[in-house]
Short mmCIF file of the N, C-alpha and C atoms (twelve columns), coordinates in Angstrom:
data_MODEL
# 
_entry.id   MODEL 
# 
loop_
_atom_site.group_PDB 
_atom_site.id 
_atom_site.type_symbol 
_atom_site.label_atom_id 
_atom_site.label_alt_id 
_atom_site.label_comp_id 
_atom_site.label_asym_id 
_atom_site.label_seq_id 
_atom_site.Cartn_x 
_atom_site.Cartn_y 
_atom_site.Cartn_z 
_atom_site.pdbx_PDB_model_num 
ATOM 1   N N  . UNK A 1  1.681   7.326   -8.141  1 
ATOM 2   C CA . UNK A 1  3.060   6.987   -8.364  1 
ATOM 3   C C  . UNK A 1  3.644   7.345   -9.641  1 
ATOM 4   N N  . UNK A 2  2.722   6.744   -10.405 1 
ATOM 5   C CA . UNK A 2  3.020   7.062   -11.849 1 
ATOM 6   C C  . UNK A 2  2.984   8.325   -12.368 1 
ATOM 7   N N  . UNK A 3  2.024   9.182   -11.937 1 
ATOM 8   C CA . UNK A 3  1.750   10.443  -12.295 1 
ATOM 9   C C  . UNK A 3  2.908   11.355  -11.708 1 
ATOM 10  N N  . UNK A 4  3.410   11.015  -10.606 1 
ATOM 11  C CA . UNK A 4  4.530   11.674  -9.976  1 
ATOM 12  C C  . UNK A 4  5.800   11.412  -10.902 1 
ATOM 13  N N  . UNK A 5  6.038   10.143  -11.075 1 
ATOM 14  C CA . UNK A 5  7.184   9.530   -12.043 1 
ATOM 15  C C  . UNK A 5  7.199   10.429  -13.313 1 
ATOM 16  N N  . UNK A 6  6.048   10.686  -13.691 1 
ATOM 17  C CA . UNK A 6  5.973   11.208  -15.180 1 
ATOM 18  C C  . UNK A 6  6.112   12.744  -14.955 1 
ATOM 19  N N  . UNK A 7  6.081   13.391  -13.763 1 
ATOM 20  C CA . UNK A 7  6.226   14.743  -13.677 1 
ATOM 21  C C  . UNK A 7  4.902   15.418  -13.631 1 
ATOM 22  N N  . UNK A 8  3.776   14.736  -13.565 1 
ATOM 23  C CA . UNK A 8  2.500   15.424  -13.659 1 
ATOM 24  C C  . UNK A 8  2.223   15.982  -12.321 1 
ATOM 25  N N  . UNK A 9  2.303   15.454  -11.231 1 
ATOM 26  C CA . UNK A 9  2.189   15.988  -9.768  1 
ATOM 27  C C  . UNK A 9  3.409   15.834  -9.021  1 
ATOM 28  N N  . UNK A 10 3.513   16.727  -8.044  1 
ATOM 29  C CA . UNK A 10 4.622   16.947  -7.234  1 
ATOM 30  C C  . UNK A 10 4.632   15.864  -6.090  1 
ATOM 31  N N  . UNK A 11 5.564   15.651  -5.438  1 
ATOM 32  C CA . UNK A 11 5.917   14.591  -4.479  1 
ATOM 33  C C  . UNK A 11 4.888   14.803  -3.301  1 
ATOM 34  N N  . UNK A 12 4.727   16.029  -2.924  1 
ATOM 35  C CA . UNK A 12 3.719   16.260  -1.767  1 
ATOM 36  C C  . UNK A 12 2.348   15.954  -2.204  1 
ATOM 37  N N  . UNK A 13 1.891   16.195  -3.396  1 
ATOM 38  C CA . UNK A 13 0.563   15.876  -3.789  1 
ATOM 39  C C  . UNK A 13 0.521   14.350  -3.871  1 
ATOM 40  N N  . UNK A 14 1.449   13.642  -4.282  1 
ATOM 41  C CA . UNK A 14 1.449   12.206  -4.360  1 
ATOM 42  C C  . UNK A 14 1.283   11.638  -3.085  1 
ATOM 43  N N  . UNK A 15 2.023   12.002  -1.977  1 
ATOM 44  C CA . UNK A 15 1.991   11.543  -0.807  1 
ATOM 45  C C  . UNK A 15 0.784   11.772  0.031   1 
ATOM 46  N N  . UNK A 16 0.033   12.946  -0.268  1 
ATOM 47  C CA . UNK A 16 -1.055  13.415  0.204   1 
ATOM 48  C C  . UNK A 16 -2.272  12.371  -0.366  1 
ATOM 49  N N  . UNK A 17 -2.221  12.108  -1.589  1 
ATOM 50  C CA . UNK A 17 -3.209  11.384  -2.354  1 
ATOM 51  C C  . UNK A 17 -3.105  9.752   -1.763  1 
ATOM 52  N N  . UNK A 18 -1.857  9.305   -1.733  1 
ATOM 53  C CA . UNK A 18 -1.585  7.906   -1.489  1 
ATOM 54  C C  . UNK A 18 -1.936  7.692   0.271   1 
ATOM 55  N N  . UNK A 19 -1.717  8.981   1.040   1 
ATOM 56  C CA . UNK A 19 -1.973  8.850   2.230   1 
ATOM 57  C C  . UNK A 19 -3.521  8.907   2.694   1 
ATOM 58  N N  . UNK A 20 -4.481  9.312   1.744   1 
ATOM 59  C CA . UNK A 20 -5.730  9.383   1.935   1 
ATOM 60  C C  . UNK A 20 -6.552  8.170   1.458   1 
ATOM 61  N N  . UNK A 21 -5.813  7.252   0.635   1 
ATOM 62  C CA . UNK A 21 -6.610  6.199   0.113   1 
ATOM 63  C C  . UNK A 21 -7.237  5.220   1.160   1 
ATOM 64  N N  . UNK A 22 -8.340  4.720   0.826   1 
ATOM 65  C CA . UNK A 22 -8.824  3.648   1.695   1 
ATOM 66  C C  . UNK A 22 -8.265  2.422   1.221   1 
ATOM 67  N N  . UNK A 23 -7.492  1.825   1.793   1 
ATOM 68  C CA . UNK A 23 -6.506  0.809   1.175   1 
ATOM 69  C C  . UNK A 23 -7.410  -0.574  1.533   1 
ATOM 70  N N  . UNK A 24 -7.166  -1.627  0.841   1 
ATOM 71  C CA . UNK A 24 -7.541  -2.909  1.162   1 
ATOM 72  C C  . UNK A 24 -6.277  -3.600  1.480   1 
ATOM 73  N N  . UNK A 25 -6.210  -4.672  2.185   1 
ATOM 74  C CA . UNK A 25 -5.103  -5.379  2.425   1 
ATOM 75  C C  . UNK A 25 -5.030  -6.937  2.137   1 
ATOM 76  N N  . UNK A 26 -4.118  -7.377  1.668   1 
ATOM 77  C CA . UNK A 26 -3.919  -8.746  1.033   1 
ATOM 78  C C  . UNK A 26 -4.206  -9.514  2.346   1 
ATOM 79  N N  . UNK A 27 -4.665  -10.875 1.817   1 
ATOM 80  C CA . UNK A 27 -4.989  -11.820 3.043   1 
ATOM 81  C C  . UNK A 27 -5.025  -13.312 2.377   1 
ATOM 82  N N  . UNK A 28 -4.902  -14.200 3.150   1 
ATOM 83  C CA . UNK A 28 -5.161  -15.748 2.763   1 
ATOM 84  C C  . UNK A 28 -6.559  -15.832 2.398   1 
ATOM 85  N N  . UNK A 29 -6.890  -16.690 1.290   1 
ATOM 86  C CA . UNK A 29 -8.437  -16.814 1.121   1 
ATOM 87  C C  . UNK A 29 -8.881  -17.596 2.201   1 
ATOM 88  N N  . UNK A 30 -10.197 -17.156 2.616   1 
ATOM 89  C CA . UNK A 30 -10.784 -17.888 3.814   1 
ATOM 90  C C  . UNK A 30 -11.364 -19.297 3.366   1 
ATOM 91  N N  . UNK A 31 -11.440 -19.464 2.192   1 
ATOM 92  C CA . UNK A 31 -11.862 -20.936 1.679   1 
ATOM 93  C C  . UNK A 31 -10.774 -21.852 1.276   1 
ATOM 94  N N  . UNK A 32 -9.518  -21.465 1.506   1 
ATOM 95  C CA . UNK A 32 -8.245  -22.170 1.268   1 
ATOM 96  C C  . UNK A 32 -7.762  -23.043 2.370   1 
ATOM 97  N N  . UNK A 33 -8.172  -24.265 2.498   1 
ATOM 98  C CA . UNK A 33 -7.863  -24.958 3.666   1 
ATOM 99  C C  . UNK A 33 -6.346  -25.223 3.975   1 
ATOM 100 N N  . UNK A 34 -5.495  -25.060 2.973   1 
ATOM 101 C CA . UNK A 34 -4.008  -25.083 3.023   1 
ATOM 102 C C  . UNK A 34 -3.292  -23.700 3.238   1 
ATOM 103 N N  . UNK A 35 -4.092  -22.714 3.115   1 
ATOM 104 C CA . UNK A 35 -3.490  -21.412 3.217   1 
ATOM 105 C C  . UNK A 35 -2.482  -20.905 2.165   1 
ATOM 106 N N  . UNK A 36 -2.674  -21.362 1.004   1 
ATOM 107 C CA . UNK A 36 -1.855  -21.021 -0.212  1 
ATOM 108 C C  . UNK A 36 -2.362  -19.956 -1.226  1 
ATOM 109 N N  . UNK A 37 -3.586  -19.462 -1.086  1 
ATOM 110 C CA . UNK A 37 -4.246  -18.707 -2.098  1 
ATOM 111 C C  . UNK A 37 -4.294  -17.312 -1.457  1 
ATOM 112 N N  . UNK A 38 -3.377  -16.484 -1.914  1 
ATOM 113 C CA . UNK A 38 -3.247  -15.037 -1.475  1 
ATOM 114 C C  . UNK A 38 -4.254  -14.239 -2.322  1 
ATOM 115 N N  . UNK A 39 -5.143  -13.365 -1.476  1 
ATOM 116 C CA . UNK A 39 -5.990  -12.412 -2.373  1 
ATOM 117 C C  . UNK A 39 -5.284  -10.924 -2.043  1 
ATOM 118 N N  . UNK A 40 -4.877  -10.335 -3.177  1 
ATOM 119 C CA . UNK A 40 -4.296  -9.118  -3.245  1 
ATOM 120 C C  . UNK A 40 -5.189  -8.029  -2.882  1 
ATOM 121 N N  . UNK A 41 -4.566  -6.890  -2.192  1 
ATOM 122 C CA . UNK A 41 -5.328  -5.763  -1.841  1 
ATOM 123 C C  . UNK A 41 -4.516  -4.708  -2.450  1 
ATOM 124 N N  . UNK A 42 -5.321  -3.407  -2.278  1 
ATOM 125 C CA . UNK A 42 -4.613  -2.227  -2.894  1 
ATOM 126 C C  . UNK A 42 -3.245  -1.913  -2.267  1 
ATOM 127 N N  . UNK A 43 -3.061  -2.354  -1.019  1 
ATOM 128 C CA . UNK A 43 -1.765  -1.964  -0.344  1 
ATOM 129 C C  . UNK A 43 -0.665  -2.711  -0.970  1 
ATOM 130 N N  . UNK A 44 -0.944  -3.844  -1.788  1 
ATOM 131 C CA . UNK A 44 0.198   -4.619  -2.537  1 
ATOM 132 C C  . UNK A 44 0.803   -3.708  -3.372  1 
ATOM 133 N N  . UNK A 45 0.143   -2.778  -3.946  1 
ATOM 134 C CA . UNK A 45 0.713   -1.840  -4.929  1 
ATOM 135 C C  . UNK A 45 1.918   -0.876  -4.208  1 
ATOM 136 N N  . UNK A 46 1.540   -0.505  -3.058  1 
ATOM 137 C CA . UNK A 46 2.389   0.365   -2.276  1 
ATOM 138 C C  . UNK A 46 3.829   -0.576  -1.946  1 
ATOM 139 N N  . UNK A 47 3.506   -1.773  -1.722  1 
ATOM 140 C CA . UNK A 47 4.732   -2.832  -1.342  1 
ATOM 141 C C  . UNK A 47 5.454   -3.257  -2.534  1 
ATOM 142 N N  . UNK A 48 4.845   -3.021  -3.599  1 
ATOM 143 C CA . UNK A 48 5.592   -3.535  -4.919  1 
ATOM 144 C C  . UNK A 48 5.867   -2.326  -5.853  1 
ATOM 145 N N  . UNK A 49 6.086   -1.195  -5.386  1 
ATOM 146 C CA . UNK A 49 6.094   0.091   -6.057  1 
ATOM 147 C C  . UNK A 49 7.680   0.267   -6.500  1 
ATOM 148 N N  . UNK A 50 8.430   -0.522  -6.070  1 
ATOM 149 C CA . UNK A 50 9.927   -0.491  -6.557  1 
ATOM 150 C C  . UNK A 50 10.534  0.883   -6.240  1 
ATOM 151 N N  . UNK A 51 11.183  1.439   -7.243  1 
ATOM 152 C CA . UNK A 51 11.906  2.844   -7.062  1 
ATOM 153 C C  . UNK A 51 10.740  4.021   -7.333  1 
ATOM 154 N N  . UNK A 52 9.436   3.701   -7.533  1 
ATOM 155 C CA . UNK A 52 8.486   4.864   -7.543  1 
ATOM 156 C C  . UNK A 52 8.195   5.579   -6.004  1 
ATOM 157 N N  . UNK A 53 8.762   4.815   -5.175  1 
ATOM 158 C CA . UNK A 53 8.708   5.361   -3.604  1 
ATOM 159 C C  . UNK A 53 9.965   5.216   -2.984  1 
ATOM 160 N N  . UNK A 54 10.296  6.109   -2.207  1 
ATOM 161 C CA . UNK A 54 11.732  6.039   -1.608  1 
ATOM 162 C C  . UNK A 54 11.245  5.261   -0.082  1 
ATOM 163 N N  . UNK A 55 12.411  4.940   0.663   1 
ATOM 164 C CA . UNK A 55 12.119  4.424   1.847   1 
ATOM 165 C C  . UNK A 55 11.364  5.236   2.756   1 
ATOM 166 N N  . UNK A 56 11.778  6.344   2.834   1 
ATOM 167 C CA . UNK A 56 11.018  7.421   3.660   1 
ATOM 168 C C  . UNK A 56 9.467   7.417   3.197   1 
ATOM 169 N N  . UNK A 57 9.053   7.461   2.099   1 
ATOM 170 C CA . UNK A 57 7.777   7.430   1.557   1 
ATOM 171 C C  . UNK A 57 7.112   6.182   1.991   1 
ATOM 172 N N  . UNK A 58 7.818   5.027   2.000   1 
ATOM 173 C CA . UNK A 58 7.077   3.861   2.391   1 
ATOM 174 C C  . UNK A 58 6.844   3.787   3.857   1 
ATOM 175 N N  . UNK A 59 7.770   4.300   4.617   1 
ATOM 176 C CA . UNK A 59 7.704   4.330   6.009   1 
ATOM 177 C C  . UNK A 59 6.542   5.303   6.380   1 
ATOM 178 N N  . UNK A 60 6.418   6.425   5.847   1 
ATOM 179 C CA . UNK A 60 5.370   7.327   6.101   1 
ATOM 180 C C  . UNK A 60 4.037   6.829   5.762   1 
ATOM 181 N N  . UNK A 61 3.911   6.057   4.739   1 
ATOM 182 C CA . UNK A 61 2.552   5.465   4.429   1 
ATOM 183 C C  . UNK A 61 2.419   4.198   5.312   1 
ATOM 184 N N  . UNK A 62 3.276   3.653   5.721   1 
ATOM 185 C CA . UNK A 62 3.041   2.417   6.599   1 
ATOM 186 C C  . UNK A 62 2.705   2.915   7.996   1 
ATOM 187 N N  . UNK A 63 3.302   3.989   8.396   1 
ATOM 188 C CA . UNK A 63 2.897   4.568   9.692   1 
ATOM 189 C C  . UNK A 63 1.613   5.189   9.725   1 
ATOM 190 N N  . UNK A 64 0.996   5.714   8.534   1 
ATOM 191 C CA . UNK A 64 -0.364  6.208   8.394   1 
ATOM 192 C C  . UNK A 64 -1.350  5.196   8.253   1 
ATOM 193 N N  . UNK A 65 -0.973  4.015   7.915   1 
ATOM 194 C CA . UNK A 65 -1.836  2.795   7.810   1 
ATOM 195 C C  . UNK A 65 -1.746  1.814   8.779   1 
ATOM 196 N N  . UNK A 66 -0.857  2.047   9.911   1 
ATOM 197 C CA . UNK A 66 -0.529  0.870   10.784  1 
ATOM 198 C C  . UNK A 66 -1.785  0.442   11.539  1 
ATOM 199 N N  . UNK A 67 -2.736  1.226   11.896  1 
ATOM 200 C CA . UNK A 67 -3.849  0.798   12.538  1 
ATOM 201 C C  . UNK A 67 -4.679  -0.185  11.546  1 
ATOM 202 N N  . UNK A 68 -5.026  0.331   10.376  1 
ATOM 203 C CA . UNK A 68 -5.802  -0.268  9.514   1 
ATOM 204 C C  . UNK A 68 -5.221  -1.724  9.092   1 
ATOM 205 N N  . UNK A 69 -3.918  -1.748  8.785   1 
ATOM 206 C CA . UNK A 69 -3.094  -2.959  8.504   1 
ATOM 207 C C  . UNK A 69 -3.198  -3.977  9.572   1 
ATOM 208 N N  . UNK A 70 -3.215  -3.539  11.052  1 
ATOM 209 C CA . UNK A 70 -3.324  -4.244  12.057  1 
ATOM 210 C C  . UNK A 70 -4.567  -4.954  12.052  1 
ATOM 211 N N  . UNK A 71 -5.711  -4.240  11.893  1 
ATOM 212 C CA . UNK A 71 -7.108  -4.784  12.107  1 
ATOM 213 C C  . UNK A 71 -7.385  -5.719  10.787  1 
ATOM 214 N N  . UNK A 72 -6.925  -5.443  9.744   1 
ATOM 215 C CA . UNK A 72 -7.013  -6.305  8.466   1 
ATOM 216 C C  . UNK A 72 -6.307  -7.599  8.692   1 
ATOM 217 N N  . UNK A 73 -5.088  -7.695  9.413   1 
ATOM 218 C CA . UNK A 73 -4.386  -8.814  9.403   1 
ATOM 219 C C  . UNK A 73 -4.100  -9.015  10.933  1 
ATOM 220 N N  . UNK A 74 -5.107  -9.299  11.684  1 
ATOM 221 C CA . UNK A 74 -4.657  -9.718  13.189  1 
ATOM 222 C C  . UNK A 74 -3.851  -10.878 13.359  1 
ATOM 223 N N  . UNK A 75 -2.844  -10.886 14.266  1 
ATOM 224 C CA . UNK A 75 -2.167  -12.081 14.494  1 
ATOM 225 C C  . UNK A 75 -2.917  -13.006 15.598  1 
# 
């Protein structure tokens, strides 16, 4: 995202790279009895990207990782 913002890579290359990452997903620490300790994952960077990603970018990445996110955080 930062390379794209700096003009080093194009939008298409950024999305291709972001879409191919093997993300980890944040979760509540299993050893936290009251559920207040959040362990960050690499996907948190996408969620906190601010203006580095458009809504369409986020939507595309969210769709591309929907299965992995659901498996990482089952309800």
